[in-house]
JSON list of C-alpha atoms and ligand atoms in Angstrom, two decimals:
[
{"chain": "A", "resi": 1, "resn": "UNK", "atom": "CA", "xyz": [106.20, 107.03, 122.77]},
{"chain": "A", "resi": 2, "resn": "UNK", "atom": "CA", "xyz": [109.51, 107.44, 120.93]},
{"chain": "A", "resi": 3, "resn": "UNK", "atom": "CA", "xyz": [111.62, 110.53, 120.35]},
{"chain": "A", "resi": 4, "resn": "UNK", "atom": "CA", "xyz": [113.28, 111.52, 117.05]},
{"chain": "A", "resi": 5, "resn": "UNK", "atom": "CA", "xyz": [115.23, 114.34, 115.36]},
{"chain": "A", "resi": 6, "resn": "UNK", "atom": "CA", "xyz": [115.43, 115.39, 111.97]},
{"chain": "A", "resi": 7, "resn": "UNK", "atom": "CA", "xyz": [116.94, 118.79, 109.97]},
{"chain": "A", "resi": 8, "resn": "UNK", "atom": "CA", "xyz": [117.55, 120.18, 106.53]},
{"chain": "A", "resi": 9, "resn": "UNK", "atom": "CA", "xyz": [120.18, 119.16, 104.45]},
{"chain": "A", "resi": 10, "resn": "UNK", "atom": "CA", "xyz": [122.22, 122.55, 105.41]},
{"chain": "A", "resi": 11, "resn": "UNK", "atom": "CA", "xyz": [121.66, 121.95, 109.25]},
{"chain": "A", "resi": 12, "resn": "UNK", "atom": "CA", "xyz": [120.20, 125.01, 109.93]},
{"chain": "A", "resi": 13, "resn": "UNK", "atom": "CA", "xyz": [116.63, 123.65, 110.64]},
{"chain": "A", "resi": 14, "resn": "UNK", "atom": "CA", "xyz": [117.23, 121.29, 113.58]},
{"chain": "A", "resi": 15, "resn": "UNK", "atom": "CA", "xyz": [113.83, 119.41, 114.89]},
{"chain": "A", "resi": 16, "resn": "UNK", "atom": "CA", "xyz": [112.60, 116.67, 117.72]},
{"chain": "A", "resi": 17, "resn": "UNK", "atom": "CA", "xyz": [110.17, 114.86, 117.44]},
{"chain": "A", "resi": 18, "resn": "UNK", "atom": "CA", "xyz": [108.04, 113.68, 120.37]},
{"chain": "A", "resi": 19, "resn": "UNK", "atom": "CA", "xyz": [105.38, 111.01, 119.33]},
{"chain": "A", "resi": 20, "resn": "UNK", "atom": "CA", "xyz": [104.76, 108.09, 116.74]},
{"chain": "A", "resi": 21, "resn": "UNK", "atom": "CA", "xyz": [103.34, 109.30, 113.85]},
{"chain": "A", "resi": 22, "resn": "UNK", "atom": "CA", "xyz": [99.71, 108.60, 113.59]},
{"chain": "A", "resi": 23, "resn": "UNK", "atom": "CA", "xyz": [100.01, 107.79, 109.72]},
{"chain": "A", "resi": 24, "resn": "UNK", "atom": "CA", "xyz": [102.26, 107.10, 106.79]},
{"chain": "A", "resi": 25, "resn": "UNK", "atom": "CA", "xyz": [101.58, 107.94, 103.61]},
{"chain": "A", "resi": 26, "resn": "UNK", "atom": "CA", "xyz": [103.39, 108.39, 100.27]},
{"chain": "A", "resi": 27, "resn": "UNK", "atom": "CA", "xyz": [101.72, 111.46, 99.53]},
{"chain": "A", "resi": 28, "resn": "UNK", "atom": "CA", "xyz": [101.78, 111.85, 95.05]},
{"chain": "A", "resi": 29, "resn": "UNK", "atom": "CA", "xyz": [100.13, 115.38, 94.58]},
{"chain": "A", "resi": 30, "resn": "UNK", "atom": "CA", "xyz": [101.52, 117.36, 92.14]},
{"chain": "A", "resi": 31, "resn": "UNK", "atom": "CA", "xyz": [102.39, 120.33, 95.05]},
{"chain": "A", "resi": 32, "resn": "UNK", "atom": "CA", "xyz": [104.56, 117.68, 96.62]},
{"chain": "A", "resi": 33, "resn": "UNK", "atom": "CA", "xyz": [106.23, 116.81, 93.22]},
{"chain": "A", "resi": 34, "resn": "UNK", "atom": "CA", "xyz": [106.81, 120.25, 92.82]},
{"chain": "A", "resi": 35, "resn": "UNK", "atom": "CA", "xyz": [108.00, 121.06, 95.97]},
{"chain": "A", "resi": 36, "resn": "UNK", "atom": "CA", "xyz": [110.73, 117.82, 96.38]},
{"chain": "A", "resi": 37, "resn": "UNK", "atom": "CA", "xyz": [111.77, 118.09, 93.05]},
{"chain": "A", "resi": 38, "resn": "UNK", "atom": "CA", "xyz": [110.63, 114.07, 92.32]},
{"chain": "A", "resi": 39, "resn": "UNK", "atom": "CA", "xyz": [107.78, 111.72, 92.62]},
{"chain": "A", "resi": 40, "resn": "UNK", "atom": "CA", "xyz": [106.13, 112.01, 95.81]},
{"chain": "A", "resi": 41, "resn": "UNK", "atom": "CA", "xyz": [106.91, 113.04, 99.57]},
{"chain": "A", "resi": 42, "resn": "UNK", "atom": "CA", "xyz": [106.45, 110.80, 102.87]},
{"chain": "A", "resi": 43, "resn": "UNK", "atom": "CA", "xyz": [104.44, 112.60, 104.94]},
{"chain": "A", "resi": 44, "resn": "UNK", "atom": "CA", "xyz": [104.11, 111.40, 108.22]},
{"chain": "A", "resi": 45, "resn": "UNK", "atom": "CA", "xyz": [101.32, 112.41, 110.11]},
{"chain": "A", "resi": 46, "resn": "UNK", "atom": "CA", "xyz": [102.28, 113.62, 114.22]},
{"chain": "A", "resi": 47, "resn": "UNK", "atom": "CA", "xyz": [100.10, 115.90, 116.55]},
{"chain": "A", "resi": 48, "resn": "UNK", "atom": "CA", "xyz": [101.21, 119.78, 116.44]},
{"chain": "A", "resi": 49, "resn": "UNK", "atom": "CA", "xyz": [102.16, 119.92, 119.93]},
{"chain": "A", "resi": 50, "resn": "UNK", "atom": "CA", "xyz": [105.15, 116.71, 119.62]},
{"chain": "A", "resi": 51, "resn": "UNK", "atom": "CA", "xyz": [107.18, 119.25, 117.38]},
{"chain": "A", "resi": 52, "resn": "UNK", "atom": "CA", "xyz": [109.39, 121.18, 118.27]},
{"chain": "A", "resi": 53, "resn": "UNK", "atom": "CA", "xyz": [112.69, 123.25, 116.68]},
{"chain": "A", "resi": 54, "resn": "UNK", "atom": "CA", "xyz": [115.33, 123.25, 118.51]},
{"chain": "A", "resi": 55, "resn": "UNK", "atom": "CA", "xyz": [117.83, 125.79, 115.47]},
{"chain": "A", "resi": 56, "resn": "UNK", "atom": "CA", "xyz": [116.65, 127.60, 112.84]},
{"chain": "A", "resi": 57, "resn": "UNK", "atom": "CA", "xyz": [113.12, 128.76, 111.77]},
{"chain": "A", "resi": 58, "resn": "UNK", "atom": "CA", "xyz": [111.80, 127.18, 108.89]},
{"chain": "A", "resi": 59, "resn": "UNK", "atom": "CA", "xyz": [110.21, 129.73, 105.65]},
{"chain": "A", "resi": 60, "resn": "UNK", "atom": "CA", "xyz": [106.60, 129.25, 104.60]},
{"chain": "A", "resi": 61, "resn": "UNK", "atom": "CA", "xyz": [105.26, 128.80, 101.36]},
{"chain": "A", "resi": 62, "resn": "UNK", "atom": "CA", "xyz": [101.25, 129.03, 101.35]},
{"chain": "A", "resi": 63, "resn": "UNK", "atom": "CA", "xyz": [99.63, 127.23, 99.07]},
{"chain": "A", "resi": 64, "resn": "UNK", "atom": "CA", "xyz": [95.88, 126.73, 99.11]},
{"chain": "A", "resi": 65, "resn": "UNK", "atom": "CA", "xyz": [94.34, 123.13, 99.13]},
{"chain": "A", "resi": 66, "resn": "UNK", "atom": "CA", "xyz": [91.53, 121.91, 97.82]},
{"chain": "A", "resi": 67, "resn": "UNK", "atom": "CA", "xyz": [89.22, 122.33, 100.66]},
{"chain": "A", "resi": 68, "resn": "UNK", "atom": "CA", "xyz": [89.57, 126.05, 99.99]},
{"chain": "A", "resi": 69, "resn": "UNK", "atom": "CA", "xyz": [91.85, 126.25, 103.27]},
{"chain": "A", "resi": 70, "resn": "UNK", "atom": "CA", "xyz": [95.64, 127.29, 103.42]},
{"chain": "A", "resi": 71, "resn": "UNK", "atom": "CA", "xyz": [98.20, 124.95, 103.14]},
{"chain": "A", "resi": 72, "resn": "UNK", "atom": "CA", "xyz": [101.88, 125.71, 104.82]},
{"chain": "A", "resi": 73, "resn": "UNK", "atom": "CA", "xyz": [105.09, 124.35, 103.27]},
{"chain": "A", "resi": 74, "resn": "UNK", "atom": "CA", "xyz": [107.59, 124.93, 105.62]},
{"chain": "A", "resi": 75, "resn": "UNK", "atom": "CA", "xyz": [111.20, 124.56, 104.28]},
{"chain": "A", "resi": 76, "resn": "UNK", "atom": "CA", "xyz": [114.84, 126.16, 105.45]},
{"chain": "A", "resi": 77, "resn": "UNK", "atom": "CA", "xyz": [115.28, 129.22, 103.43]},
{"chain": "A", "resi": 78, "resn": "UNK", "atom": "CA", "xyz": [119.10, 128.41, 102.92]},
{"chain": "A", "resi": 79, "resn": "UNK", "atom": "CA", "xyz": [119.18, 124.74, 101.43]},
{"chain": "A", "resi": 80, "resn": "UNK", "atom": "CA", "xyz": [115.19, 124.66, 100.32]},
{"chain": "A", "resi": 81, "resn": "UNK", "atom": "CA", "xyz": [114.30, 121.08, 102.18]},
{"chain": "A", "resi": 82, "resn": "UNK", "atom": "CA", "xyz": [110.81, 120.69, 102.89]},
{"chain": "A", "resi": 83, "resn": "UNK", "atom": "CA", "xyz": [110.48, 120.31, 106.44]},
{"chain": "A", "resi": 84, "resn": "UNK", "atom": "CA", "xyz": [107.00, 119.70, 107.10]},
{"chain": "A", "resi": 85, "resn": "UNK", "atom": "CA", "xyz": [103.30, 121.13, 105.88]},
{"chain": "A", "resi": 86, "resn": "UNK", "atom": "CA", "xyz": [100.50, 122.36, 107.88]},
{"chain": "A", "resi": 87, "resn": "UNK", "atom": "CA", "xyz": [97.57, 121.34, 106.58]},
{"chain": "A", "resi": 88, "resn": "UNK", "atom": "CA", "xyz": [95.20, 124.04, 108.08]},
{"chain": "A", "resi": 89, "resn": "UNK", "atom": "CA", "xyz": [91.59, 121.98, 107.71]},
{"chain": "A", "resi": 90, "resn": "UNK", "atom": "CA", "xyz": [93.11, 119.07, 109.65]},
{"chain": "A", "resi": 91, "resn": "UNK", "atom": "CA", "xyz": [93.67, 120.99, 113.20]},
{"chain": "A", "resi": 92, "resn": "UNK", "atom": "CA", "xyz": [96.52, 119.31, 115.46]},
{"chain": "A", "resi": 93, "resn": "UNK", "atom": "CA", "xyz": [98.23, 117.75, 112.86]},
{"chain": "A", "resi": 94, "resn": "UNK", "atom": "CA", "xyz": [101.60, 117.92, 111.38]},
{"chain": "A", "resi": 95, "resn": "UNK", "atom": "CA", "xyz": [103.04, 116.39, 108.13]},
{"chain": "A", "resi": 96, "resn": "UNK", "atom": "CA", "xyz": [106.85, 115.84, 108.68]},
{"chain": "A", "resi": 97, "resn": "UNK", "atom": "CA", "xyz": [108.51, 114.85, 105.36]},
{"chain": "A", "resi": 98, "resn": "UNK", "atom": "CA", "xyz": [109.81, 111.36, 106.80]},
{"chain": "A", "resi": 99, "resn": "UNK", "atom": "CA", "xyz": [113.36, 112.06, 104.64]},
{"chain": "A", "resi": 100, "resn": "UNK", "atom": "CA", "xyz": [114.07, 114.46, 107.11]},
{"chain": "A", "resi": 101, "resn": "UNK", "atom": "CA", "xyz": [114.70, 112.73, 109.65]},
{"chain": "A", "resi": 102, "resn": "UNK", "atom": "CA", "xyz": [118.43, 111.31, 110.79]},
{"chain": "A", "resi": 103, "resn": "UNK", "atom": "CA", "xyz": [117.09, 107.96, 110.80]},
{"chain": "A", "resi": 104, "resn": "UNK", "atom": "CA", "xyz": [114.38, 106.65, 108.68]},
{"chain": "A", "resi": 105, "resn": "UNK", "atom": "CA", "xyz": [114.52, 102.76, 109.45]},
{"chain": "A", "resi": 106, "resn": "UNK", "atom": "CA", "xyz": [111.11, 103.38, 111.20]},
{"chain": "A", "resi": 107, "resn": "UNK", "atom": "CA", "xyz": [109.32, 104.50, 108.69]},
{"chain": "A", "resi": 108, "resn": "UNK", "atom": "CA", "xyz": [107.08, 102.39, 107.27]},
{"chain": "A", "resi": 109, "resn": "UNK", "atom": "CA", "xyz": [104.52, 103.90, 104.64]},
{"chain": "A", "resi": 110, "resn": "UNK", "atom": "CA", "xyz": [101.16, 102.76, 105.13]},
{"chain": "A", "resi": 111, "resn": "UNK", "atom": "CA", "xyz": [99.02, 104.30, 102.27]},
{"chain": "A", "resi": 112, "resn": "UNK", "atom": "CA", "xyz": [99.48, 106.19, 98.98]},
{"chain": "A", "resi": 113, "resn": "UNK", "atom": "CA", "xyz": [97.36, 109.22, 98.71]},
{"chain": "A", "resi": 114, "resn": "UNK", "atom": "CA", "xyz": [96.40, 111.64, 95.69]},
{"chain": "A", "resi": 115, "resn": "UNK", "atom": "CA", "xyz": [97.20, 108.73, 93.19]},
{"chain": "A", "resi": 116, "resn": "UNK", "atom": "CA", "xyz": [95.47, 110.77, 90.13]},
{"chain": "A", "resi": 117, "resn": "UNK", "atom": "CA", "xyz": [98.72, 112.46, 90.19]},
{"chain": "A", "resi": 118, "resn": "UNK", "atom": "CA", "xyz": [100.98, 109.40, 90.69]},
{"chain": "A", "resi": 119, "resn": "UNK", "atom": "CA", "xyz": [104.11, 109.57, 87.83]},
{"chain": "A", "resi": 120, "resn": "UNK", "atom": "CA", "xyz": [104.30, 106.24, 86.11]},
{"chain": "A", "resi": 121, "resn": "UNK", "atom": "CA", "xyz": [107.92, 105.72, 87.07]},
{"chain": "A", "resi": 122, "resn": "UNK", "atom": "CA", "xyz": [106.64, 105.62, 91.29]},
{"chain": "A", "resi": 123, "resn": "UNK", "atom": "CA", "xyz": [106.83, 102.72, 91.84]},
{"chain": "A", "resi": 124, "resn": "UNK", "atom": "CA", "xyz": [105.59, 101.24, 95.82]},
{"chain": "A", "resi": 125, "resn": "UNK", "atom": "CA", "xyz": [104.07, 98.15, 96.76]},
{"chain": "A", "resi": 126, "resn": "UNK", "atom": "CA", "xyz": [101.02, 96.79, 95.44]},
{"chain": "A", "resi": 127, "resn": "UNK", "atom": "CA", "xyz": [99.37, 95.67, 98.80]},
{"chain": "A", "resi": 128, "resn": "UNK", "atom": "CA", "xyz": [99.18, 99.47, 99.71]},
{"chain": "A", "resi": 129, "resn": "UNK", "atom": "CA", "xyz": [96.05, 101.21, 99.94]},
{"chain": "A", "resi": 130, "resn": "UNK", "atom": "CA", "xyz": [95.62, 103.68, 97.41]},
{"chain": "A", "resi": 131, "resn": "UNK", "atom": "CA", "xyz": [93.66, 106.53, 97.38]},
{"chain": "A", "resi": 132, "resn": "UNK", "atom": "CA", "xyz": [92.71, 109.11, 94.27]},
{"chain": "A", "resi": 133, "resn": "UNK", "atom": "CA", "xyz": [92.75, 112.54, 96.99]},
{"chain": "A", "resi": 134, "resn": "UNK", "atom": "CA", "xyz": [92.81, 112.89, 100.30]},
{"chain": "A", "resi": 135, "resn": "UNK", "atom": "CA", "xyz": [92.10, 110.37, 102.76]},
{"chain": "A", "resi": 136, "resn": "UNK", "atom": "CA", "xyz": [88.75, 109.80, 103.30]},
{"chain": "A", "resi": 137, "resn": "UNK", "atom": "CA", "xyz": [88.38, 112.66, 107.00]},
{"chain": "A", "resi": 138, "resn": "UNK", "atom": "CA", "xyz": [88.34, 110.78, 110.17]},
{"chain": "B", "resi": 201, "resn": "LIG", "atom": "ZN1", "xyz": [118.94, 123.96, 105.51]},
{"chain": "B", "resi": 202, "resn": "LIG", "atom": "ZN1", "xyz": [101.20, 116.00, 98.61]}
]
């Protein structure tokens, strides 16, 4: 098990990060194009309980997805990073957006989800899985 930490750009929002992510993925919906202002977010996938903030509380920003269930953007109300979402229909999961973190040599994307929305000019590589939506539950 390896231990991180991540934070806005401001500082404010100031996070560790207590477990490997259980999944990668390049995540091209058009909420996360919205939200991060380009073509898609990394959202890496960690249990609930390895996060923790250690400054700042992050604002939310509810969105609902498509399983009809809320969605939670969290972000840092002075500089507007995403920090993370809470995806409320998958229970003891967090999605960290994997810029946030001080050091992202460890990342390593291993899917691209909700490619109906992909912009043209995303460009990843070609041996990744790709998936339409969601990934398929379980
Ligand atoms: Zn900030
Ligand atoms: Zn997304």
């Amino acid at each position: 098990m390896s231990s991180s930490t991540g934070g806005c750009l401001c500082g404010a929002i100031r996070y560790t990060l207590n477990a490997d992510p259980v999944m990668v993925a390049a995540c091209h919906c058009k909420d996360c194009q919205k939200q991060t202002g380009t073509a898609y977010s990394v959202v890496m996938g960690v249990p609930a309980d390895a996060v923790s903030f250690d400054s700042g509380t992050p604002k939310t920003y509810q969105t609902t997805g498509t399983s009809g269930m809320p969605v939670d953007r969290k972000f840092c109300g002075d500089c507007g990073s995403p920090i993370l979402t809470d995806v409320k229909v998958i229970e003891g999961l967090l999605f960290i957006k994997g810029g946030t973190l001080d050091d992202t040599s460890s990342v390593e994307v291993g899917a691209e989800i909700w490619c109906d929305s992909k912009a043209q000019w995303a460009t990843l590589p070609e041996s990744l899985p790709k998936m339409p939506g969601n990934p398929p539950a379980g």
